[in-house]
Amino acid sequence: MTDTMHDSKGELMQRAEDGLNRHIAESNLTVRQKLALTCRALFDAGHDSGLAGQITARAEEPGTYYTQRLGLGFDEITAGNLLLVDEDLNVLDGGGMANPANRFHSWIYRARPDVNCIVHTHPFHVAALSMLEIPLIVSQMDIAPLYDDCAFLADWPGVPVGNEEGEIISGALGDKKAILLAHHGQVVAGASVEEACSLAMLIERGAKLQLAAMAAGTIAPLPDRLAREAHDWTLTPKRSIANFAYYARRALGRHPDALDN
């Protein structure tokens, strides 16, 4: 038996990463199925706001992506009723129309080849924090994947259905994984559906924690070196896969129709 009690932290972290790579398997779900389960999981986590918000994922053909049909809530989305649209929001497959606010998703996808899934929602605590016109403060370990990775748009551009808003939001997001939009909500730009779902869960939790901490006193900052270590440790593809698998199992247990075609 290998004795690890005298190994360095770096060696133990590498051992754990090797274990994740061996034991966490890629999902067999399709992009449509992952997207439908993300809609259901985020609905259960309080991300619904009527018909507001969009969750999209790149499709197989360049310049196309999947999104929900305007008129359906997150709790009604299935793998089968998602739309396939192009950058101009023309429906290529499916019935109905896409939300016109999806236009800024097209801008982000154009600007960020690394982004494969976008979650834009107005969850309660994120929306409340956005009303204060202050950025998200990451000062707790659970929220570390967003450390120095959440931008802030202080000036509300209005309803995001024009190309101007697409340019403003994609520009403010820059190379970050997320952005808090003042007087609006949040946007997560994930490398995968799994990552986007996980970070969307975290940004609402982060906003809730921040509001509670601000009510009690002054939020103390994290040490930068340790916070960056925690960010890099927690924001890996395998961890996102593991997180999403849990959210997907829970969502499927509550919404067995999510994978219906």
PDB file of C-alpha atoms in Angstrom:
ATOM      1  CA  MET A   1       0.000   0.000   0.000  1.00  0.00           C
ATOM      2  CA  THR A   2       1.311   3.459  -0.941  1.00  0.00           C
ATOM      3  CA  ASP A   3       1.877   5.800   1.980  1.00  0.00           C
ATOM      4  CA  THR A   4       0.757   9.312   1.047  1.00  0.00           C
ATOM      5  CA  MET A   5       0.882  10.903   4.496  1.00  0.00           C
ATOM      6  CA  HIS A   6       4.149  12.660   3.680  1.00  0.00           C
ATOM      7  CA  ASP A   7       3.285  13.689   0.124  1.00  0.00           C
ATOM      8  CA  SER A   8       3.176  17.376  -0.732  1.00  0.00           C
ATOM      9  CA  LYS A   9      -0.075  19.169  -1.475  1.00  0.00           C
ATOM     10  CA  GLY A  10       0.928  19.370  -5.126  1.00  0.00           C
ATOM     11  CA  GLU A  11       1.463  15.630  -5.302  1.00  0.00           C
ATOM     12  CA  LEU A  12      -1.893  14.950  -3.647  1.00  0.00           C
ATOM     13  CA  MET A  13      -3.673  17.338  -6.000  1.00  0.00           C
ATOM     14  CA  GLN A  14      -2.121  15.589  -8.990  1.00  0.00           C
ATOM     15  CA  ARG A  15      -3.155  12.197  -7.584  1.00  0.00           C
ATOM     16  CA  ALA A  16      -6.724  13.445  -7.230  1.00  0.00           C
ATOM     17  CA  GLU A  17      -6.745  14.803 -10.785  1.00  0.00           C
ATOM     18  CA  ASP A  18      -5.479  11.476 -12.101  1.00  0.00           C
ATOM     19  CA  GLY A  19      -8.277   9.747 -10.204  1.00  0.00           C
ATOM     20  CA  LEU A  20     -10.889  12.058 -11.702  1.00  0.00           C
ATOM     21  CA  ASN A  21      -9.597  11.355 -15.183  1.00  0.00           C
ATOM     22  CA  ARG A  22      -9.850   7.608 -14.571  1.00  0.00           C
ATOM     23  CA  HIS A  23     -13.208   7.476 -12.810  1.00  0.00           C
ATOM     24  CA  ILE A  24     -15.355  10.313 -14.201  1.00  0.00           C
ATOM     25  CA  ALA A  25     -16.727   9.238 -17.554  1.00  0.00           C
ATOM     26  CA  GLU A  26     -17.993  11.420 -20.373  1.00  0.00           C
ATOM     27  CA  SER A  27     -21.780  11.648 -20.622  1.00  0.00           C
ATOM     28  CA  ASN A  28     -23.690   9.650 -23.231  1.00  0.00           C
ATOM     29  CA  LEU A  29     -26.374  12.349 -23.391  1.00  0.00           C
ATOM     30  CA  THR A  30     -26.822  14.397 -26.566  1.00  0.00           C
ATOM     31  CA  VAL A  31     -26.421  18.173 -26.546  1.00  0.00           C
ATOM     32  CA  ARG A  32     -30.218  18.505 -26.809  1.00  0.00           C
ATOM     33  CA  GLN A  33     -30.679  16.252 -23.784  1.00  0.00           C
ATOM     34  CA  LYS A  34     -28.062  18.076 -21.735  1.00  0.00           C
ATOM     35  CA  LEU A  35     -29.654  21.401 -22.589  1.00  0.00           C
ATOM     36  CA  ALA A  36     -33.136  20.205 -21.617  1.00  0.00           C
ATOM     37  CA  LEU A  37     -31.844  18.872 -18.298  1.00  0.00           C
ATOM     38  CA  THR A  38     -30.027  22.161 -17.687  1.00  0.00           C
ATOM     39  CA  CYS A  39     -33.291  24.050 -18.197  1.00  0.00           C
ATOM     40  CA  ARG A  40     -35.050  21.789 -15.686  1.00  0.00           C
ATOM     41  CA  ALA A  41     -32.208  21.850 -13.145  1.00  0.00           C
ATOM     42  CA  LEU A  42     -31.972  25.635 -13.225  1.00  0.00           C
ATOM     43  CA  PHE A  43     -35.746  25.974 -12.967  1.00  0.00           C
ATOM     44  CA  ASP A  44     -35.625  23.924  -9.773  1.00  0.00           C
ATOM     45  CA  ALA A  45     -32.772  26.130  -8.512  1.00  0.00           C
ATOM     46  CA  GLY A  46     -34.848  29.308  -8.839  1.00  0.00           C
ATOM     47  CA  HIS A  47     -33.590  30.585 -12.183  1.00  0.00           C
ATOM     48  CA  ASP A  48     -37.039  30.918 -13.701  1.00  0.00           C
ATOM     49  CA  SER A  49     -38.528  34.379 -14.198  1.00  0.00           C
ATOM     50  CA  GLY A  50     -41.590  33.712 -16.264  1.00  0.00           C
ATOM     51  CA  LEU A  51     -40.449  33.471 -19.861  1.00  0.00           C
ATOM     52  CA  ALA A  52     -37.344  35.618 -19.321  1.00  0.00           C
ATOM     53  CA  GLY A  53     -33.901  34.193 -19.933  1.00  0.00           C
ATOM     54  CA  GLN A  54     -32.387  31.916 -22.543  1.00  0.00           C
ATOM     55  CA  ILE A  55     -30.213  28.822 -22.424  1.00  0.00           C
ATOM     56  CA  THR A  56     -28.412  27.920 -25.628  1.00  0.00           C
ATOM     57  CA  ALA A  57     -25.767  25.499 -26.876  1.00  0.00           C
ATOM     58  CA  ARG A  58     -23.819  25.284 -30.106  1.00  0.00           C
ATOM     59  CA  ALA A  59     -25.208  22.733 -32.536  1.00  0.00           C
ATOM     60  CA  GLU A  60     -23.293  20.539 -34.935  1.00  0.00           C
ATOM     61  CA  GLU A  61     -23.264  22.944 -37.902  1.00  0.00           C
ATOM     62  CA  PRO A  62     -21.122  26.098 -37.557  1.00  0.00           C
ATOM     63  CA  GLY A  63     -23.170  29.223 -36.890  1.00  0.00           C
ATOM     64  CA  THR A  64     -26.132  27.309 -35.439  1.00  0.00           C
ATOM     65  CA  TYR A  65     -27.300  26.636 -31.904  1.00  0.00           C
ATOM     66  CA  TYR A  66     -30.129  25.123 -29.894  1.00  0.00           C
ATOM     67  CA  THR A  67     -32.467  27.214 -27.776  1.00  0.00           C
ATOM     68  CA  GLN A  68     -35.908  27.051 -26.241  1.00  0.00           C
ATOM     69  CA  ARG A  69     -39.051  28.127 -28.063  1.00  0.00           C
ATOM     70  CA  LEU A  70     -40.484  31.487 -27.050  1.00  0.00           C
ATOM     71  CA  GLY A  71     -43.569  30.834 -24.943  1.00  0.00           C
ATOM     72  CA  LEU A  72     -42.193  27.849 -23.038  1.00  0.00           C
ATOM     73  CA  GLY A  73     -40.829  28.072 -19.502  1.00  0.00           C
ATOM     74  CA  PHE A  74     -37.673  26.285 -18.400  1.00  0.00           C
ATOM     75  CA  ASP A  75     -39.839  23.664 -16.694  1.00  0.00           C
ATOM     76  CA  GLU A  76     -41.486  22.796 -20.032  1.00  0.00           C
ATOM     77  CA  ILE A  77     -38.357  22.258 -22.106  1.00  0.00           C
ATOM     78  CA  THR A  78     -37.668  18.806 -23.504  1.00  0.00           C
ATOM     79  CA  ALA A  79     -34.985  17.523 -25.836  1.00  0.00           C
ATOM     80  CA  GLY A  80     -37.637  17.355 -28.538  1.00  0.00           C
ATOM     81  CA  ASN A  81     -39.123  20.850 -28.347  1.00  0.00           C
ATOM     82  CA  LEU A  82     -35.837  22.758 -28.545  1.00  0.00           C
ATOM     83  CA  LEU A  83     -35.311  24.869 -31.648  1.00  0.00           C
ATOM     84  CA  LEU A  84     -32.302  24.834 -33.943  1.00  0.00           C
ATOM     85  CA  VAL A  85     -31.562  28.389 -35.089  1.00  0.00           C
ATOM     86  CA  ASP A  86     -28.913  30.261 -37.026  1.00  0.00           C
ATOM     87  CA  GLU A  87     -27.142  33.448 -35.936  1.00  0.00           C
ATOM     88  CA  ASP A  88     -30.006  35.553 -37.299  1.00  0.00           C
ATOM     89  CA  LEU A  89     -32.473  33.512 -35.196  1.00  0.00           C
ATOM     90  CA  ASN A  90     -34.061  31.903 -38.223  1.00  0.00           C
ATOM     91  CA  VAL A  91     -35.573  28.577 -37.144  1.00  0.00           C
ATOM     92  CA  LEU A  92     -33.921  25.712 -39.011  1.00  0.00           C
ATOM     93  CA  ASP A  93     -35.649  22.921 -37.121  1.00  0.00           C
ATOM     94  CA  GLY A  94     -38.651  23.006 -34.806  1.00  0.00           C
ATOM     95  CA  GLY A  95     -41.849  24.996 -34.452  1.00  0.00           C
ATOM     96  CA  GLY A  96     -42.445  28.537 -33.248  1.00  0.00           C
ATOM     97  CA  MET A  97     -39.870  31.287 -32.774  1.00  0.00           C
ATOM     98  CA  ALA A  98     -36.797  31.931 -30.670  1.00  0.00           C
ATOM     99  CA  ASN A  99     -36.675  34.677 -28.076  1.00  0.00           C
ATOM    100  CA  PRO A 100     -35.469  37.856 -29.885  1.00  0.00           C
ATOM    101  CA  ALA A 101     -33.113  38.448 -26.933  1.00  0.00           C
ATOM    102  CA  ASN A 102     -31.080  35.482 -28.162  1.00  0.00           C
ATOM    103  CA  ARG A 103     -29.351  37.933 -30.493  1.00  0.00           C
ATOM    104  CA  PHE A 104     -26.654  38.701 -27.926  1.00  0.00           C
ATOM    105  CA  HIS A 105     -25.918  34.963 -27.705  1.00  0.00           C
ATOM    106  CA  SER A 106     -24.997  35.102 -31.399  1.00  0.00           C
ATOM    107  CA  TRP A 107     -22.589  37.941 -30.629  1.00  0.00           C
ATOM    108  CA  ILE A 108     -20.947  35.978 -27.807  1.00  0.00           C
ATOM    109  CA  TYR A 109     -20.602  32.836 -29.904  1.00  0.00           C
ATOM    110  CA  ARG A 110     -18.967  34.859 -32.675  1.00  0.00           C
ATOM    111  CA  ALA A 111     -16.557  36.553 -30.276  1.00  0.00           C
ATOM    112  CA  ARG A 112     -15.729  33.458 -28.220  1.00  0.00           C
ATOM    113  CA  PRO A 113     -14.930  30.245 -30.137  1.00  0.00           C
ATOM    114  CA  ASP A 114     -14.214  28.623 -26.745  1.00  0.00           C
ATOM    115  CA  VAL A 115     -17.843  29.044 -25.629  1.00  0.00           C
ATOM    116  CA  ASN A 116     -20.235  26.190 -26.380  1.00  0.00           C
ATOM    117  CA  CYS A 117     -23.114  26.957 -24.020  1.00  0.00           C
ATOM    118  CA  ILE A 118     -24.630  30.209 -22.734  1.00  0.00           C
ATOM    119  CA  VAL A 119     -26.970  30.527 -19.765  1.00  0.00           C
ATOM    120  CA  HIS A 120     -28.744  33.854 -19.311  1.00  0.00           C
ATOM    121  CA  THR A 121     -31.195  34.005 -16.408  1.00  0.00           C
ATOM    122  CA  HIS A 122     -32.672  36.408 -13.847  1.00  0.00           C
ATOM    123  CA  PRO A 123     -32.609  34.346 -10.617  1.00  0.00           C
ATOM    124  CA  PHE A 124     -33.870  36.123  -7.492  1.00  0.00           C
ATOM    125  CA  HIS A 125     -30.607  36.813  -5.668  1.00  0.00           C
ATOM    126  CA  VAL A 126     -28.636  37.683  -8.803  1.00  0.00           C
ATOM    127  CA  ALA A 127     -31.424  40.078  -9.819  1.00  0.00           C
ATOM    128  CA  ALA A 128     -31.464  41.632  -6.335  1.00  0.00           C
ATOM    129  CA  LEU A 129     -27.680  42.077  -6.348  1.00  0.00           C
ATOM    130  CA  SER A 130     -27.864  43.602  -9.827  1.00  0.00           C
ATOM    131  CA  MET A 131     -30.119  46.348  -8.458  1.00  0.00           C
ATOM    132  CA  LEU A 132     -27.290  47.567  -6.212  1.00  0.00           C
ATOM    133  CA  GLU A 133     -24.969  48.187  -9.185  1.00  0.00           C
ATOM    134  CA  ILE A 134     -22.085  46.319  -7.564  1.00  0.00           C
ATOM    135  CA  PRO A 135     -20.057  43.373  -8.908  1.00  0.00           C
ATOM    136  CA  LEU A 136     -20.214  39.821  -7.644  1.00  0.00           C
ATOM    137  CA  ILE A 137     -17.699  39.359  -4.821  1.00  0.00           C
ATOM    138  CA  VAL A 138     -16.200  35.877  -4.639  1.00  0.00           C
ATOM    139  CA  SER A 139     -15.164  35.379  -1.026  1.00  0.00           C
ATOM    140  CA  GLN A 140     -16.135  31.787  -0.230  1.00  0.00           C
ATOM    141  CA  MET A 141     -14.615  28.510  -1.385  1.00  0.00           C
ATOM    142  CA  ASP A 142     -17.714  27.069  -3.044  1.00  0.00           C
ATOM    143  CA  ILE A 143     -17.839  30.019  -5.442  1.00  0.00           C
ATOM    144  CA  ALA A 144     -14.128  29.830  -6.292  1.00  0.00           C
ATOM    145  CA  PRO A 145     -14.737  28.756  -9.927  1.00  0.00           C
ATOM    146  CA  LEU A 146     -15.940  32.336 -10.491  1.00  0.00           C
ATOM    147  CA  TYR A 147     -12.957  34.012  -8.809  1.00  0.00           C
ATOM    148  CA  ASP A 148     -11.658  36.736 -11.120  1.00  0.00           C
ATOM    149  CA  ASP A 149     -13.829  35.145 -13.788  1.00  0.00           C
ATOM    150  CA  CYS A 150     -17.050  37.162 -13.457  1.00  0.00           C
ATOM    151  CA  ALA A 151     -17.187  40.491 -15.277  1.00  0.00           C
ATOM    152  CA  PHE A 152     -19.583  43.329 -14.460  1.00  0.00           C
ATOM    153  CA  LEU A 153     -21.662  45.572 -16.721  1.00  0.00           C
ATOM    154  CA  ALA A 154     -22.584  48.612 -14.639  1.00  0.00           C
ATOM    155  CA  ASP A 155     -24.615  50.467 -17.278  1.00  0.00           C
ATOM    156  CA  TRP A 156     -27.898  48.797 -18.201  1.00  0.00           C
ATOM    157  CA  PRO A 157     -28.266  48.915 -22.010  1.00  0.00           C
ATOM    158  CA  GLY A 158     -32.004  48.204 -21.975  1.00  0.00           C
ATOM    159  CA  VAL A 159     -33.822  45.314 -23.601  1.00  0.00           C
ATOM    160  CA  PRO A 160     -31.105  43.163 -25.239  1.00  0.00           C
ATOM    161  CA  VAL A 161     -32.740  42.566 -28.618  1.00  0.00           C
ATOM    162  CA  GLY A 162     -30.530  44.817 -30.768  1.00  0.00           C
ATOM    163  CA  ASN A 163     -27.062  44.396 -32.167  1.00  0.00           C
ATOM    164  CA  GLU A 164     -25.934  47.282 -29.954  1.00  0.00           C
ATOM    165  CA  GLU A 165     -26.720  45.265 -26.828  1.00  0.00           C
ATOM    166  CA  GLY A 166     -25.026  42.222 -28.310  1.00  0.00           C
ATOM    167  CA  GLU A 167     -21.876  44.220 -28.903  1.00  0.00           C
ATOM    168  CA  ILE A 168     -22.006  45.792 -25.428  1.00  0.00           C
ATOM    169  CA  ILE A 169     -22.604  42.533 -23.540  1.00  0.00           C
ATOM    170  CA  SER A 170     -20.090  40.447 -25.489  1.00  0.00           C
ATOM    171  CA  GLY A 171     -17.522  43.220 -25.115  1.00  0.00           C
ATOM    172  CA  ALA A 172     -18.078  43.557 -21.368  1.00  0.00           C
ATOM    173  CA  LEU A 173     -17.881  39.774 -20.925  1.00  0.00           C
ATOM    174  CA  GLY A 174     -14.458  39.726 -22.580  1.00  0.00           C
ATOM    175  CA  ASP A 175     -12.662  36.462 -21.841  1.00  0.00           C
ATOM    176  CA  LYS A 176     -14.496  35.788 -18.567  1.00  0.00           C
ATOM    177  CA  LYS A 177     -16.725  32.811 -17.796  1.00  0.00           C
ATOM    178  CA  ALA A 178     -19.585  34.965 -16.501  1.00  0.00           C
ATOM    179  CA  ILE A 179     -20.907  38.489 -16.188  1.00  0.00           C
ATOM    180  CA  LEU A 180     -23.295  40.208 -13.798  1.00  0.00           C
ATOM    181  CA  LEU A 181     -25.540  42.673 -15.643  1.00  0.00           C
ATOM    182  CA  ALA A 182     -26.667  45.625 -13.525  1.00  0.00           C
ATOM    183  CA  HIS A 183     -30.471  45.952 -13.238  1.00  0.00           C
ATOM    184  CA  HIS A 184     -30.826  42.742 -15.211  1.00  0.00           C
ATOM    185  CA  GLY A 185     -29.378  39.307 -14.422  1.00  0.00           C
ATOM    186  CA  GLN A 186     -26.438  37.102 -15.253  1.00  0.00           C
ATOM    187  CA  VAL A 187     -24.777  35.461 -18.230  1.00  0.00           C
ATOM    188  CA  VAL A 188     -22.570  32.376 -18.039  1.00  0.00           C
ATOM    189  CA  ALA A 189     -20.432  31.453 -21.042  1.00  0.00           C
ATOM    190  CA  GLY A 190     -19.306  27.866 -20.627  1.00  0.00           C
ATOM    191  CA  ALA A 191     -16.874  25.697 -22.530  1.00  0.00           C
ATOM    192  CA  SER A 192     -19.514  22.964 -22.310  1.00  0.00           C
ATOM    193  CA  VAL A 193     -23.124  22.533 -21.258  1.00  0.00           C
ATOM    194  CA  GLU A 194     -21.823  20.864 -18.118  1.00  0.00           C
ATOM    195  CA  GLU A 195     -19.638  23.826 -17.198  1.00  0.00           C
ATOM    196  CA  ALA A 196     -22.314  26.410 -17.981  1.00  0.00           C
ATOM    197  CA  CYS A 197     -24.906  24.604 -15.870  1.00  0.00           C
ATOM    198  CA  SER A 198     -22.481  24.294 -12.938  1.00  0.00           C
ATOM    199  CA  LEU A 199     -21.439  27.958 -13.053  1.00  0.00           C
ATOM    200  CA  ALA A 200     -25.033  29.153 -13.346  1.00  0.00           C
ATOM    201  CA  MET A 201     -25.824  27.235 -10.175  1.00  0.00           C
ATOM    202  CA  LEU A 202     -22.855  28.876  -8.456  1.00  0.00           C
ATOM    203  CA  ILE A 203     -23.497  32.467  -9.506  1.00  0.00           C
ATOM    204  CA  GLU A 204     -26.947  32.463  -7.909  1.00  0.00           C
ATOM    205  CA  ARG A 205     -25.526  30.895  -4.743  1.00  0.00           C
ATOM    206  CA  GLY A 206     -22.752  33.481  -4.785  1.00  0.00           C
ATOM    207  CA  ALA A 207     -25.220  36.352  -5.031  1.00  0.00           C
ATOM    208  CA  LYS A 208     -27.287  34.905  -2.192  1.00  0.00           C
ATOM    209  CA  LEU A 209     -24.201  34.558   0.006  1.00  0.00           C
ATOM    210  CA  GLN A 210     -23.045  38.067  -0.856  1.00  0.00           C
ATOM    211  CA  LEU A 211     -26.352  39.676   0.049  1.00  0.00           C
ATOM    212  CA  ALA A 212     -26.432  37.807   3.364  1.00  0.00           C
ATOM    213  CA  ALA A 213     -22.817  38.707   4.173  1.00  0.00           C
ATOM    214  CA  MET A 214     -23.315  42.370   3.251  1.00  0.00           C
ATOM    215  CA  ALA A 215     -26.276  42.549   5.594  1.00  0.00           C
ATOM    216  CA  ALA A 216     -24.107  41.247   8.435  1.00  0.00           C
ATOM    217  CA  GLY A 217     -20.936  43.239   7.891  1.00  0.00           C
ATOM    218  CA  THR A 218     -18.023  43.901   5.539  1.00  0.00           C
ATOM    219  CA  ILE A 219     -16.984  41.100   3.201  1.00  0.00           C
ATOM    220  CA  ALA A 220     -13.334  40.119   3.648  1.00  0.00           C
ATOM    221  CA  PRO A 221     -11.387  39.287   0.474  1.00  0.00           C
ATOM    222  CA  LEU A 222      -9.841  35.917  -0.254  1.00  0.00           C
ATOM    223  CA  PRO A 223      -6.038  35.676  -0.484  1.00  0.00           C
ATOM    224  CA  ASP A 224      -5.384  35.995  -4.199  1.00  0.00           C
ATOM    225  CA  ARG A 225      -2.919  33.092  -4.558  1.00  0.00           C
ATOM    226  CA  LEU A 226      -5.152  30.625  -2.723  1.00  0.00           C
ATOM    227  CA  ALA A 227      -8.268  31.857  -4.511  1.00  0.00           C
ATOM    228  CA  ARG A 228      -6.641  31.313  -7.899  1.00  0.00           C
ATOM    229  CA  GLU A 229      -5.509  27.867  -6.808  1.00  0.00           C
ATOM    230  CA  ALA A 230      -9.082  27.053  -5.794  1.00  0.00           C
ATOM    231  CA  HIS A 231     -10.422  28.463  -9.087  1.00  0.00           C
ATOM    232  CA  ASP A 232      -8.118  26.281 -11.154  1.00  0.00           C
ATOM    233  CA  TRP A 233      -8.717  23.231  -8.946  1.00  0.00           C
ATOM    234  CA  THR A 234     -12.495  23.397  -9.164  1.00  0.00           C
ATOM    235  CA  LEU A 235     -12.966  24.629 -12.730  1.00  0.00           C
ATOM    236  CA  THR A 236     -11.872  21.602 -14.750  1.00  0.00           C
ATOM    237  CA  PRO A 237     -13.829  19.645 -17.378  1.00  0.00           C
ATOM    238  CA  LYS A 238     -14.006  16.500 -15.258  1.00  0.00           C
ATOM    239  CA  ARG A 239     -15.362  18.376 -12.243  1.00  0.00           C
ATOM    240  CA  SER A 240     -17.968  20.044 -14.441  1.00  0.00           C
ATOM    241  CA  ILE A 241     -18.959  16.629 -15.788  1.00  0.00           C
ATOM    242  CA  ALA A 242     -19.306  15.261 -12.259  1.00  0.00           C
ATOM    243  CA  ASN A 243     -21.301  18.282 -11.088  1.00  0.00           C
ATOM    244  CA  PHE A 244     -23.609  18.134 -14.084  1.00  0.00           C
ATOM    245  CA  ALA A 245     -24.206  14.404 -13.693  1.00  0.00           C
ATOM    246  CA  TYR A 246     -25.544  15.090 -10.201  1.00  0.00           C
ATOM    247  CA  TYR A 247     -27.754  17.976 -11.354  1.00  0.00           C
ATOM    248  CA  ALA A 248     -28.978  15.864 -14.291  1.00  0.00           C
ATOM    249  CA  ARG A 249     -29.888  12.887 -12.082  1.00  0.00           C
ATOM    250  CA  ARG A 250     -31.780  15.147  -9.716  1.00  0.00           C
ATOM    251  CA  ALA A 251     -33.579  16.943 -12.560  1.00  0.00           C
ATOM    252  CA  LEU A 252     -34.486  13.696 -14.304  1.00  0.00           C
ATOM    253  CA  GLY A 253     -35.902  12.302 -11.067  1.00  0.00           C
ATOM    254  CA  ARG A 254     -38.203  15.315 -10.784  1.00  0.00           C
ATOM    255  CA  HIS A 255     -38.882  15.746 -14.512  1.00  0.00           C
ATOM    256  CA  PRO A 256     -38.839  12.354 -16.256  1.00  0.00           C
ATOM    257  CA  ASP A 257     -40.263  13.939 -19.420  1.00  0.00           C
ATOM    258  CA  ALA A 258     -37.178  16.141 -19.985  1.00  0.00           C
ATOM    259  CA  LEU A 259     -35.619  13.707 -22.436  1.00  0.00           C
ATOM    260  CA  ASP A 260     -38.792  13.215 -24.480  1.00  0.00           C
ATOM    261  CA  ASN A 261     -38.426  13.655 -28.214  1.00  0.00           C
TER     262      ASN A 261
END
